[in-house]
Amino acid sequence: MKQVRQYHAASVAVLAGWLSDHPDEETRWRLVAEFLEEYRHEPPVVRLDLLASEPASVGDPHWDVFLAALAEHLAAKDGKAGPPWTDTRRLHRFWFPFNTPAARVDAFVHAPASFRRRGVFIHPQELEVA
């Protein structure tokens, strides 16, 4: 008899592993989009569990801080505080993942608070999944 696997949405810790395995930026953004798509279909109690475990380093401080900002941002959307592991992750220099003059200005004005206070400037639209 064939064993049926039960589906489980990826956690932010699993996402970190995917990002570590794929160093090119285009693939990383696709993986973030995939994570967000899975995440949004889960009930709130499951979503918080997906954010709880601290991810290992991706090997790039920009992405390590991005994951902390993302976890806090997603928790806040459900009216919850970010997981404790997110508290210490910050950049010393601003990072604009989408680095054109127009994108920089837009991100500087509109970046969600959890990203902005960590030095990551991204427009909220970049975190939406179609």
PDB file of C-alpha atoms in Angstrom:
ATOM      1  CA  MET A   1       0.000   0.000   0.000  1.00  0.00           C
ATOM      2  CA  LYS A   2       1.273   3.454  -0.927  1.00  0.00           C
ATOM      3  CA  GLN A   3       1.908   5.795   2.011  1.00  0.00           C
ATOM      4  CA  VAL A   4       0.156   9.163   1.711  1.00  0.00           C
ATOM      5  CA  ARG A   5       2.059  12.144   3.026  1.00  0.00           C
ATOM      6  CA  GLN A   6       0.164  14.856   4.817  1.00  0.00           C
ATOM      7  CA  TYR A   7       0.779  18.397   3.598  1.00  0.00           C
ATOM      8  CA  HIS A   8       2.472  20.842   5.978  1.00  0.00           C
ATOM      9  CA  ALA A   9       3.174  24.470   5.167  1.00  0.00           C
ATOM     10  CA  ALA A  10       6.824  25.482   5.401  1.00  0.00           C
ATOM     11  CA  SER A  11       8.042  27.351   8.468  1.00  0.00           C
ATOM     12  CA  VAL A  12      10.308  30.383   8.361  1.00  0.00           C
ATOM     13  CA  ALA A  13      13.105  28.035   9.522  1.00  0.00           C
ATOM     14  CA  VAL A  14      12.492  25.833   6.473  1.00  0.00           C
ATOM     15  CA  LEU A  15      12.445  28.943   4.278  1.00  0.00           C
ATOM     16  CA  ALA A  16      15.889  29.856   5.648  1.00  0.00           C
ATOM     17  CA  GLY A  17      17.178  26.461   4.536  1.00  0.00           C
ATOM     18  CA  TRP A  18      15.768  26.978   1.061  1.00  0.00           C
ATOM     19  CA  LEU A  19      17.414  30.405   0.874  1.00  0.00           C
ATOM     20  CA  SER A  20      20.739  28.921   1.976  1.00  0.00           C
ATOM     21  CA  ASP A  21      20.518  26.343  -0.791  1.00  0.00           C
ATOM     22  CA  HIS A  22      19.767  28.963  -3.479  1.00  0.00           C
ATOM     23  CA  PRO A  23      22.098  31.965  -3.375  1.00  0.00           C
ATOM     24  CA  ASP A  24      20.749  33.721  -6.479  1.00  0.00           C
ATOM     25  CA  GLU A  25      18.394  36.606  -5.691  1.00  0.00           C
ATOM     26  CA  GLU A  26      15.720  35.741  -8.254  1.00  0.00           C
ATOM     27  CA  THR A  27      15.253  32.237  -6.862  1.00  0.00           C
ATOM     28  CA  ARG A  28      15.268  33.558  -3.304  1.00  0.00           C
ATOM     29  CA  TRP A  29      12.400  35.946  -4.064  1.00  0.00           C
ATOM     30  CA  ARG A  30      10.444  33.107  -5.677  1.00  0.00           C
ATOM     31  CA  LEU A  31      10.967  31.021  -2.545  1.00  0.00           C
ATOM     32  CA  VAL A  32       9.771  33.898  -0.344  1.00  0.00           C
ATOM     33  CA  ALA A  33       6.672  34.200  -2.552  1.00  0.00           C
ATOM     34  CA  GLU A  34       6.042  30.449  -2.224  1.00  0.00           C
ATOM     35  CA  PHE A  35       6.386  30.653   1.561  1.00  0.00           C
ATOM     36  CA  LEU A  36       3.963  33.600   1.697  1.00  0.00           C
ATOM     37  CA  GLU A  37       1.454  31.784  -0.483  1.00  0.00           C
ATOM     38  CA  GLU A  38       1.481  28.738   1.778  1.00  0.00           C
ATOM     39  CA  TYR A  39       1.458  30.881   4.907  1.00  0.00           C
ATOM     40  CA  ARG A  40      -1.626  32.896   3.991  1.00  0.00           C
ATOM     41  CA  HIS A  41      -3.757  29.753   3.549  1.00  0.00           C
ATOM     42  CA  GLU A  42      -3.082  28.480   7.062  1.00  0.00           C
ATOM     43  CA  PRO A  43      -5.280  29.264  10.082  1.00  0.00           C
ATOM     44  CA  PRO A  44      -3.836  31.880  12.485  1.00  0.00           C
ATOM     45  CA  VAL A  45      -2.768  29.370  15.155  1.00  0.00           C
ATOM     46  CA  VAL A  46      -0.771  27.396  12.576  1.00  0.00           C
ATOM     47  CA  ARG A  47       0.718  30.582  11.127  1.00  0.00           C
ATOM     48  CA  LEU A  48       2.191  31.529  14.505  1.00  0.00           C
ATOM     49  CA  ASP A  49       3.759  28.082  14.793  1.00  0.00           C
ATOM     50  CA  LEU A  50       5.383  28.588  11.377  1.00  0.00           C
ATOM     51  CA  LEU A  51       7.180  31.658  12.746  1.00  0.00           C
ATOM     52  CA  ALA A  52       8.163  30.351  16.188  1.00  0.00           C
ATOM     53  CA  SER A  53      11.443  28.500  15.556  1.00  0.00           C
ATOM     54  CA  GLU A  54      14.524  30.609  14.987  1.00  0.00           C
ATOM     55  CA  PRO A  55      15.943  29.928  11.548  1.00  0.00           C
ATOM     56  CA  ALA A  56      19.595  29.144  11.057  1.00  0.00           C
ATOM     57  CA  SER A  57      21.658  31.776   9.286  1.00  0.00           C
ATOM     58  CA  VAL A  58      21.190  31.931   5.545  1.00  0.00           C
ATOM     59  CA  GLY A  59      24.830  32.995   5.251  1.00  0.00           C
ATOM     60  CA  ASP A  60      23.919  36.569   4.358  1.00  0.00           C
ATOM     61  CA  PRO A  61      23.075  39.092   7.102  1.00  0.00           C
ATOM     62  CA  HIS A  62      20.632  40.906   4.800  1.00  0.00           C
ATOM     63  CA  TRP A  63      18.517  37.796   4.445  1.00  0.00           C
ATOM     64  CA  ASP A  64      18.880  36.828   8.114  1.00  0.00           C
ATOM     65  CA  VAL A  65      17.454  40.205   9.113  1.00  0.00           C
ATOM     66  CA  PHE A  66      14.835  40.021   6.367  1.00  0.00           C
ATOM     67  CA  LEU A  67      13.515  36.780   7.894  1.00  0.00           C
ATOM     68  CA  ALA A  68      13.225  38.413  11.333  1.00  0.00           C
ATOM     69  CA  ALA A  69      11.386  41.391   9.865  1.00  0.00           C
ATOM     70  CA  LEU A  70       9.133  39.082   7.870  1.00  0.00           C
ATOM     71  CA  ALA A  71       8.269  36.967  10.908  1.00  0.00           C
ATOM     72  CA  GLU A  72       7.432  40.039  12.993  1.00  0.00           C
ATOM     73  CA  HIS A  73       5.446  41.582  10.121  1.00  0.00           C
ATOM     74  CA  LEU A  74       3.373  38.441   9.585  1.00  0.00           C
ATOM     75  CA  ALA A  75       2.714  37.995  13.314  1.00  0.00           C
ATOM     76  CA  ALA A  76       1.590  41.631  13.561  1.00  0.00           C
ATOM     77  CA  LYS A  77      -0.879  41.098  10.722  1.00  0.00           C
ATOM     78  CA  ASP A  78      -2.513  38.487  12.986  1.00  0.00           C
ATOM     79  CA  GLY A  79      -2.441  40.890  15.942  1.00  0.00           C
ATOM     80  CA  LYS A  80       0.440  39.094  17.685  1.00  0.00           C
ATOM     81  CA  ALA A  81       3.950  40.046  18.728  1.00  0.00           C
ATOM     82  CA  GLY A  82       6.849  38.721  16.724  1.00  0.00           C
ATOM     83  CA  PRO A  83       8.705  35.667  18.012  1.00  0.00           C
ATOM     84  CA  PRO A  84      11.422  36.462  20.598  1.00  0.00           C
ATOM     85  CA  TRP A  85      14.229  35.388  18.246  1.00  0.00           C
ATOM     86  CA  THR A  86      13.473  38.400  16.006  1.00  0.00           C
ATOM     87  CA  ASP A  87      14.423  40.989  18.637  1.00  0.00           C
ATOM     88  CA  THR A  88      18.174  41.120  18.071  1.00  0.00           C
ATOM     89  CA  ARG A  89      18.406  40.930  14.295  1.00  0.00           C
ATOM     90  CA  ARG A  90      19.300  44.317  12.776  1.00  0.00           C
ATOM     91  CA  LEU A  91      21.440  45.681   9.954  1.00  0.00           C
ATOM     92  CA  HIS A  92      24.118  48.327  10.498  1.00  0.00           C
ATOM     93  CA  ARG A  93      23.574  49.734   6.991  1.00  0.00           C
ATOM     94  CA  PHE A  94      20.267  50.120   5.184  1.00  0.00           C
ATOM     95  CA  TRP A  95      19.375  47.476   2.611  1.00  0.00           C
ATOM     96  CA  PHE A  96      17.113  48.141  -0.346  1.00  0.00           C
ATOM     97  CA  PRO A  97      16.461  44.724  -1.941  1.00  0.00           C
ATOM     98  CA  PHE A  98      14.908  46.381  -4.995  1.00  0.00           C
ATOM     99  CA  ASN A  99      17.517  49.029  -5.637  1.00  0.00           C
ATOM    100  CA  THR A 100      16.350  51.428  -8.326  1.00  0.00           C
ATOM    101  CA  PRO A 101      15.929  55.133  -7.526  1.00  0.00           C
ATOM    102  CA  ALA A 102      12.122  54.928  -7.695  1.00  0.00           C
ATOM    103  CA  ALA A 103      11.975  51.679  -5.684  1.00  0.00           C
ATOM    104  CA  ARG A 104      14.290  53.145  -3.023  1.00  0.00           C
ATOM    105  CA  VAL A 105      12.111  56.214  -2.496  1.00  0.00           C
ATOM    106  CA  ASP A 106       8.917  54.168  -2.473  1.00  0.00           C
ATOM    107  CA  ALA A 107      10.356  51.621  -0.024  1.00  0.00           C
ATOM    108  CA  PHE A 108      11.779  54.330   2.223  1.00  0.00           C
ATOM    109  CA  VAL A 109       8.329  55.893   2.557  1.00  0.00           C
ATOM    110  CA  HIS A 110       6.186  52.746   2.674  1.00  0.00           C
ATOM    111  CA  ALA A 111       8.288  49.958   4.245  1.00  0.00           C
ATOM    112  CA  PRO A 112       6.413  48.155   7.029  1.00  0.00           C
ATOM    113  CA  ALA A 113       7.617  49.097  10.512  1.00  0.00           C
ATOM    114  CA  SER A 114       9.146  45.685  11.269  1.00  0.00           C
ATOM    115  CA  PHE A 115      11.383  46.055   8.212  1.00  0.00           C
ATOM    116  CA  ARG A 116      12.122  49.759   8.548  1.00  0.00           C
ATOM    117  CA  ARG A 117      13.342  49.536  12.146  1.00  0.00           C
ATOM    118  CA  ARG A 118      15.783  46.791  11.138  1.00  0.00           C
ATOM    119  CA  GLY A 119      17.180  48.731   8.174  1.00  0.00           C
ATOM    120  CA  VAL A 120      15.417  46.739   5.437  1.00  0.00           C
ATOM    121  CA  PHE A 121      13.455  48.915   3.046  1.00  0.00           C
ATOM    122  CA  ILE A 122      10.947  47.052   0.965  1.00  0.00           C
ATOM    123  CA  HIS A 123       7.569  48.159  -0.354  1.00  0.00           C
ATOM    124  CA  PRO A 124       4.694  46.188   1.226  1.00  0.00           C
ATOM    125  CA  GLN A 125       3.492  45.230  -2.252  1.00  0.00           C
ATOM    126  CA  GLU A 126       6.627  43.080  -2.607  1.00  0.00           C
ATOM    127  CA  LEU A 127       5.283  40.955   0.255  1.00  0.00           C
ATOM    128  CA  GLU A 128       1.921  40.324  -1.409  1.00  0.00           C
ATOM    129  CA  VAL A 129       1.307  37.162  -3.360  1.00  0.00           C
ATOM    130  CA  ALA A 130      -0.954  37.383  -6.401  1.00  0.00           C
TER     131      ALA A 130
END
